[in-house]
mmCIF file of C-alpha atoms in Angstrom:
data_model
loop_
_atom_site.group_PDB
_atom_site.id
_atom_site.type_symbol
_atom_site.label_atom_id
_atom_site.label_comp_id
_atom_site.label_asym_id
_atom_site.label_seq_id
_atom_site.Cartn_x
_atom_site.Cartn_y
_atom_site.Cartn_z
ATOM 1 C CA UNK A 1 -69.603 -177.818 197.663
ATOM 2 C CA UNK A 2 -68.287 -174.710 196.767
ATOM 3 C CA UNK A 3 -66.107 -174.987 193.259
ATOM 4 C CA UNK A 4 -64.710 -171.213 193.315
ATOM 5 C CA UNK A 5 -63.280 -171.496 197.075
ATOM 6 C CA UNK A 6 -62.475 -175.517 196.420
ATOM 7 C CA UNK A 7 -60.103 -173.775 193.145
ATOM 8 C CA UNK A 8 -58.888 -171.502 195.630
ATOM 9 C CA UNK A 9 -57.438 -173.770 198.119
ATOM 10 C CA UNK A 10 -56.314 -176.598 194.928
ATOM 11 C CA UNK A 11 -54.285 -172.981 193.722
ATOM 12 C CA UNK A 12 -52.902 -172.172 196.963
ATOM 13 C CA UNK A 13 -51.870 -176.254 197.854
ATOM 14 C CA UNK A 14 -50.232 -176.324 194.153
ATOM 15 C CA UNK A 15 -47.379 -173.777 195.594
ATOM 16 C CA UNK A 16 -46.648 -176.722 198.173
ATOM 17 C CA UNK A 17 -47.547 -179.924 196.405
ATOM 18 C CA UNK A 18 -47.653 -179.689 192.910
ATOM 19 C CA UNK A 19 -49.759 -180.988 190.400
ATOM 20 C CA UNK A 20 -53.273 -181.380 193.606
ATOM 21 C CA UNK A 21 -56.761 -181.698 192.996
ATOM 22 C CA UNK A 22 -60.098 -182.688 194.792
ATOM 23 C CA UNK A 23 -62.317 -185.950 194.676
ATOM 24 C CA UNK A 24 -64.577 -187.160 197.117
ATOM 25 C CA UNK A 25 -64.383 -184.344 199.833
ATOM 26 C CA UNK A 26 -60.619 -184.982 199.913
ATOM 27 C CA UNK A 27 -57.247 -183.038 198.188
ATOM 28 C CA UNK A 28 -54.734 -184.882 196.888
ATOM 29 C CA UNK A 29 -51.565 -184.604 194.827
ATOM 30 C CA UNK A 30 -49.742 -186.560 192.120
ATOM 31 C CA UNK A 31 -46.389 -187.262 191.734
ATOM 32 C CA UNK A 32 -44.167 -189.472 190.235
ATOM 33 C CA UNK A 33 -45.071 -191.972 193.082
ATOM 34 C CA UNK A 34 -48.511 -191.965 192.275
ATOM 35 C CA UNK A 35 -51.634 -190.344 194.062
ATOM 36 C CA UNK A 36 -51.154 -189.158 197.545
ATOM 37 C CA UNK A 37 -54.305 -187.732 200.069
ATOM 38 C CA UNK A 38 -53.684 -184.406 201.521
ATOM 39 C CA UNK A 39 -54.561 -184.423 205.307
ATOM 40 C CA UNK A 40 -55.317 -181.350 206.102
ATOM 41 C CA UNK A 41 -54.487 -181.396 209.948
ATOM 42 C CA UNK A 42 -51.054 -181.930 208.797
ATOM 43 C CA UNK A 43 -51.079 -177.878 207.370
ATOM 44 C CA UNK A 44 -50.783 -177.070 210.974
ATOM 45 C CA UNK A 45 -52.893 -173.611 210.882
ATOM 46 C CA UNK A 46 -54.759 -173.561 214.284
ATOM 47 C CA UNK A 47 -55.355 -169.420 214.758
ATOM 48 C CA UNK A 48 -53.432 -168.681 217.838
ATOM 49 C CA UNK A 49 -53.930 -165.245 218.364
ATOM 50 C CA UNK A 50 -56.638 -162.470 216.955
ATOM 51 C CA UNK A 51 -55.390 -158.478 217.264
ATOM 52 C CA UNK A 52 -55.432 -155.212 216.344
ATOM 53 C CA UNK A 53 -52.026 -154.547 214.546
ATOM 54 C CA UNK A 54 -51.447 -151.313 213.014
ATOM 55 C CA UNK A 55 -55.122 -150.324 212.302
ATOM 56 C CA UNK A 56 -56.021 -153.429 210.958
ATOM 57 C CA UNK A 57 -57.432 -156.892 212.294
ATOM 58 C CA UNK A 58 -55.099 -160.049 212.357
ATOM 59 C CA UNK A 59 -55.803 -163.470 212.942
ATOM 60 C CA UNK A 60 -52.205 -165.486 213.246
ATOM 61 C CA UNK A 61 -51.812 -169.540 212.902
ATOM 62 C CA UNK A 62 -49.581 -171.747 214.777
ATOM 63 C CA UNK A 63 -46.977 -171.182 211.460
ATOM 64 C CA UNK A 64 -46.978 -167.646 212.029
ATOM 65 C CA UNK A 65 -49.061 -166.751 208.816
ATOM 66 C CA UNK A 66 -51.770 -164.215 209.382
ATOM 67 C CA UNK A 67 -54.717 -163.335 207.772
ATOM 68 C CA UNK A 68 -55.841 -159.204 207.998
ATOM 69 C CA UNK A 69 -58.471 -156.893 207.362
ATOM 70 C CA UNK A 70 -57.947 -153.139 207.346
ATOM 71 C CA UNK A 71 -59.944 -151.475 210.168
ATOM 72 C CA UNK A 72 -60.543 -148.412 207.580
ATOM 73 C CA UNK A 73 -62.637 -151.051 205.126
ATOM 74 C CA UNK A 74 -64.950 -152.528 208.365
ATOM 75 C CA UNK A 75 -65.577 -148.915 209.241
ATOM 76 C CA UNK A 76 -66.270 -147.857 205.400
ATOM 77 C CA UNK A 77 -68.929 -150.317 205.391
ATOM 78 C CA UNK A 78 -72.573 -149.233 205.677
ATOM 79 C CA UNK A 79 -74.084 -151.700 207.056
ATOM 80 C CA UNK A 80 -71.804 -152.573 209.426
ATOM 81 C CA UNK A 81 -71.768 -148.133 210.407
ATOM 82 C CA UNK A 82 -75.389 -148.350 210.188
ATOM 83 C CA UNK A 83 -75.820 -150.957 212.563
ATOM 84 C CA UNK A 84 -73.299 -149.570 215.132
ATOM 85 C CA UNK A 85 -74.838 -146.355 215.351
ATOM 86 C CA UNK A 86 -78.301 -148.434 216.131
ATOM 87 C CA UNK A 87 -75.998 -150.453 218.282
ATOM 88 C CA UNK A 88 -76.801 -148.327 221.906
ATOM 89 C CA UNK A 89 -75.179 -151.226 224.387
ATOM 90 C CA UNK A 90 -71.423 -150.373 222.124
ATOM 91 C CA UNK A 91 -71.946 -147.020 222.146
ATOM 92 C CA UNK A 92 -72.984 -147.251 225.921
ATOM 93 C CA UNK A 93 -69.523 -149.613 226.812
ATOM 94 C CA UNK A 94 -67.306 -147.196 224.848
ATOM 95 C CA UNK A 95 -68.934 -143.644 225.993
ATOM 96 C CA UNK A 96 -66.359 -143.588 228.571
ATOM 97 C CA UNK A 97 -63.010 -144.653 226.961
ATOM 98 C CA UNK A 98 -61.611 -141.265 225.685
ATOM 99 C CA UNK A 99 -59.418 -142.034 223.551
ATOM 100 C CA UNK A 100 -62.565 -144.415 221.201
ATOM 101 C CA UNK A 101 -64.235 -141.168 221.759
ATOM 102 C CA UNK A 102 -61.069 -139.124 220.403
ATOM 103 C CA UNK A 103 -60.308 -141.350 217.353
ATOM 104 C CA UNK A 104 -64.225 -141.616 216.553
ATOM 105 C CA UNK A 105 -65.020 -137.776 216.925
ATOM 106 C CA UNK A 106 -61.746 -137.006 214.524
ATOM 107 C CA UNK A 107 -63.073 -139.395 211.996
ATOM 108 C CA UNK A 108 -65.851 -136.681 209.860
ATOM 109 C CA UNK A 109 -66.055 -140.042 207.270
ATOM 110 C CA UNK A 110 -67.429 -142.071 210.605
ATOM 111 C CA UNK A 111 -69.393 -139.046 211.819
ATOM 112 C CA UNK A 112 -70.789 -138.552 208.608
ATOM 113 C CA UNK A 113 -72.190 -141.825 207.899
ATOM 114 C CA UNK A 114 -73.767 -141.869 211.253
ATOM 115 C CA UNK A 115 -75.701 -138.431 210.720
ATOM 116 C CA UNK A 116 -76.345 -140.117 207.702
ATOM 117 C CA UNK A 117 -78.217 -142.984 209.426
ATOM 118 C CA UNK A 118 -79.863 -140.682 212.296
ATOM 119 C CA UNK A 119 -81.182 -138.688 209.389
ATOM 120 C CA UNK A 120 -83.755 -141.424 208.246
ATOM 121 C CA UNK A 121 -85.117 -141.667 211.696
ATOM 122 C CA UNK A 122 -84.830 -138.282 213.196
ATOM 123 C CA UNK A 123 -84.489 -135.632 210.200
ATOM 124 C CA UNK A 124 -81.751 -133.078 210.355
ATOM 125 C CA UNK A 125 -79.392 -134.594 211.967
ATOM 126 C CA UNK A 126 -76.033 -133.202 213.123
ATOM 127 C CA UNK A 127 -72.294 -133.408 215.228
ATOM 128 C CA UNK A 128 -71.349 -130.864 218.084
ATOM 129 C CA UNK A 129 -69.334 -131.058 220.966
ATOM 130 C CA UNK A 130 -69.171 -134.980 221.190
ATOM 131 C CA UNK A 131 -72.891 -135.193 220.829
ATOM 132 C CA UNK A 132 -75.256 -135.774 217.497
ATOM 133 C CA UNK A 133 -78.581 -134.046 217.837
ATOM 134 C CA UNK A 134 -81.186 -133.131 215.205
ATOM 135 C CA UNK A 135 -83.299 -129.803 214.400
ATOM 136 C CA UNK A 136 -87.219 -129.295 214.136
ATOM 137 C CA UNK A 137 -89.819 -126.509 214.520
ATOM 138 C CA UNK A 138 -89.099 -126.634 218.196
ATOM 139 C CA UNK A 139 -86.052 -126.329 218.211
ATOM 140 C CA UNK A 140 -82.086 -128.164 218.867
ATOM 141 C CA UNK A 141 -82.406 -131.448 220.743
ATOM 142 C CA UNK A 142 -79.563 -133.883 221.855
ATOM 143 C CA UNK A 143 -79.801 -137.742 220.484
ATOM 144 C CA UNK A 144 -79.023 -139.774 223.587
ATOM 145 C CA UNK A 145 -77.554 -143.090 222.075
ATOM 146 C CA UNK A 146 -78.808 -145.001 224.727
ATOM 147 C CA UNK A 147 -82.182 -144.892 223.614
ATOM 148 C CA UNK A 148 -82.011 -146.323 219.990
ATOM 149 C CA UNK A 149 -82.065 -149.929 222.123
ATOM 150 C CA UNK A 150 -80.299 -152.706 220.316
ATOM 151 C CA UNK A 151 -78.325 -154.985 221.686
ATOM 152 C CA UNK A 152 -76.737 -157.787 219.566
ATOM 153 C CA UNK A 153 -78.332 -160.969 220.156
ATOM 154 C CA UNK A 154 -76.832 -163.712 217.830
ATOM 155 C CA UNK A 155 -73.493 -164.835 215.891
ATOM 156 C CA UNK A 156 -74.325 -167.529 213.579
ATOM 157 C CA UNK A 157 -73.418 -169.207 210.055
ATOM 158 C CA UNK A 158 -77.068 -168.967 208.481
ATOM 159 C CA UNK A 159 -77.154 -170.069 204.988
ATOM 160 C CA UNK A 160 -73.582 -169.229 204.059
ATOM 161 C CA UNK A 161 -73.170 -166.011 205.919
ATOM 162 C CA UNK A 162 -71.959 -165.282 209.021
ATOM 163 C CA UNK A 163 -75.164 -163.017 211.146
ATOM 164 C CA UNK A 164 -74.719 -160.676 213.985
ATOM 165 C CA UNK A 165 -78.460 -160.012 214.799
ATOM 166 C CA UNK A 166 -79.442 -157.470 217.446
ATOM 167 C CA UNK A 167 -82.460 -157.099 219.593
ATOM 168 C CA UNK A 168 -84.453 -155.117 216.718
ATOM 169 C CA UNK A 169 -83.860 -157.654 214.263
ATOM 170 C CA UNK A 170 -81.519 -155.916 212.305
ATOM 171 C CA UNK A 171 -78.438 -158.099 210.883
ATOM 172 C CA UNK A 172 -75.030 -157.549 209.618
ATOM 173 C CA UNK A 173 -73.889 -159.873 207.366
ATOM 174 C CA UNK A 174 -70.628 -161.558 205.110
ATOM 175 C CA UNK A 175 -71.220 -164.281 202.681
ATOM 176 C CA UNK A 176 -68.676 -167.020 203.787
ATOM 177 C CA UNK A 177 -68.069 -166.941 199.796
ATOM 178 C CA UNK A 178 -66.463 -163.912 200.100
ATOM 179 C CA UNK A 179 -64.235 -165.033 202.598
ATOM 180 C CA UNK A 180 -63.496 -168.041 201.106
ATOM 181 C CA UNK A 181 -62.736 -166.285 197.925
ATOM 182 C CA UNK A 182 -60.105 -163.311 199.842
ATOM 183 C CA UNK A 183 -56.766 -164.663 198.531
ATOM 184 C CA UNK A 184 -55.202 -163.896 201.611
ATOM 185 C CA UNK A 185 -57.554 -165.849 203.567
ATOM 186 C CA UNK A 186 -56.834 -168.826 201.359
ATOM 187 C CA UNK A 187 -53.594 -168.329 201.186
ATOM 188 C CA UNK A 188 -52.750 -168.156 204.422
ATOM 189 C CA UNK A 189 -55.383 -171.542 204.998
ATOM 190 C CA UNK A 190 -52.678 -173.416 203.580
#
């Protein structure tokens, strides 16, 4: 019983019905006829299709709305870069696609916040050629992404956030709250 994303949908459902509300695990509205029950199978928004568009992520309903995340903002995130660059079956599945490797090789932000994350397990860490590799008393030595070993393991709604958990245990994670909050995601819900 979440009151912030409950407010969000009674805000959004007010554009269409007017003066709504919520009792009982239901939405209804009032007009001059009295008090009427919102179903909400009747807002027709089964997700038909889920894309990239444009560099950004787009889940479209049945109405045609979509909901969309900028590719920029998933790739901005640390935790999310962090665990990709621990992510070795990814890497692995996208070593040969040359254009991933083109886009991803371009991107110094994306490079640097991997050599970022290689430095806490392997020291000075840097980007040559297509290929990280780190520095010690002995010398240069190539970081073959196949060996950091994680694979992930699970996709699951675990205490209001949606887990991807690999085979080290590591997790990314979003708080369904935040979803529920995204006023395009509510927006479109509606």
């Amino acid at each position: 019983n979440n009151s912030e994303f409950v407010t969000n949908i009674i805000n959004t459902l007010n554009d269409k019905y007017g003066n709504v509300g919520y009792e009982n695990g239901n939405f209804f509205y009032i007009d001059a006829a009295g008090k009427h029950e919102i179903a909400i199978e009747d807002l027709n928004t089964t997700n038909q299709t889920f894309a990239l568009v444009n560099d950004e992520l787009v889940v479209t309903d049945s109405d045609g709305n979509a909901v969309k995340v900028a590719v920029a903002e998933i790739a901005n995130n640390e935790t999310f870069v962090t665990n990709l660059a621990d992510n070795s079956t990814f890497v692995t599945k996208l070593g040969d696609n040359n254009e991933f490797i083109s886009k991803v090789t371009n991107n110094s932000e994306f490079v640097t916040n991997i050599i970022n994350t290689l430095n806490d397990k392997y020291g000075n860490v840097g980007y040559e050629n297509g290929n990280f590799f780190y520095i010690d008393a002995t010398g240069k030595h190539e970081i073959a992404i196949e060996d950091l070993n994680t694979t992930n393991q699970t996709f699951a709604l675990v205490n209001d956030e949606l887990v991807v958990t690999d085979s080290d245990g590591n997790a990314v994670k979003v708080a369904v709250a935040e979803i529920a909050n995204n006023e395009t995601f509510v927006t479109n819900l509606a």
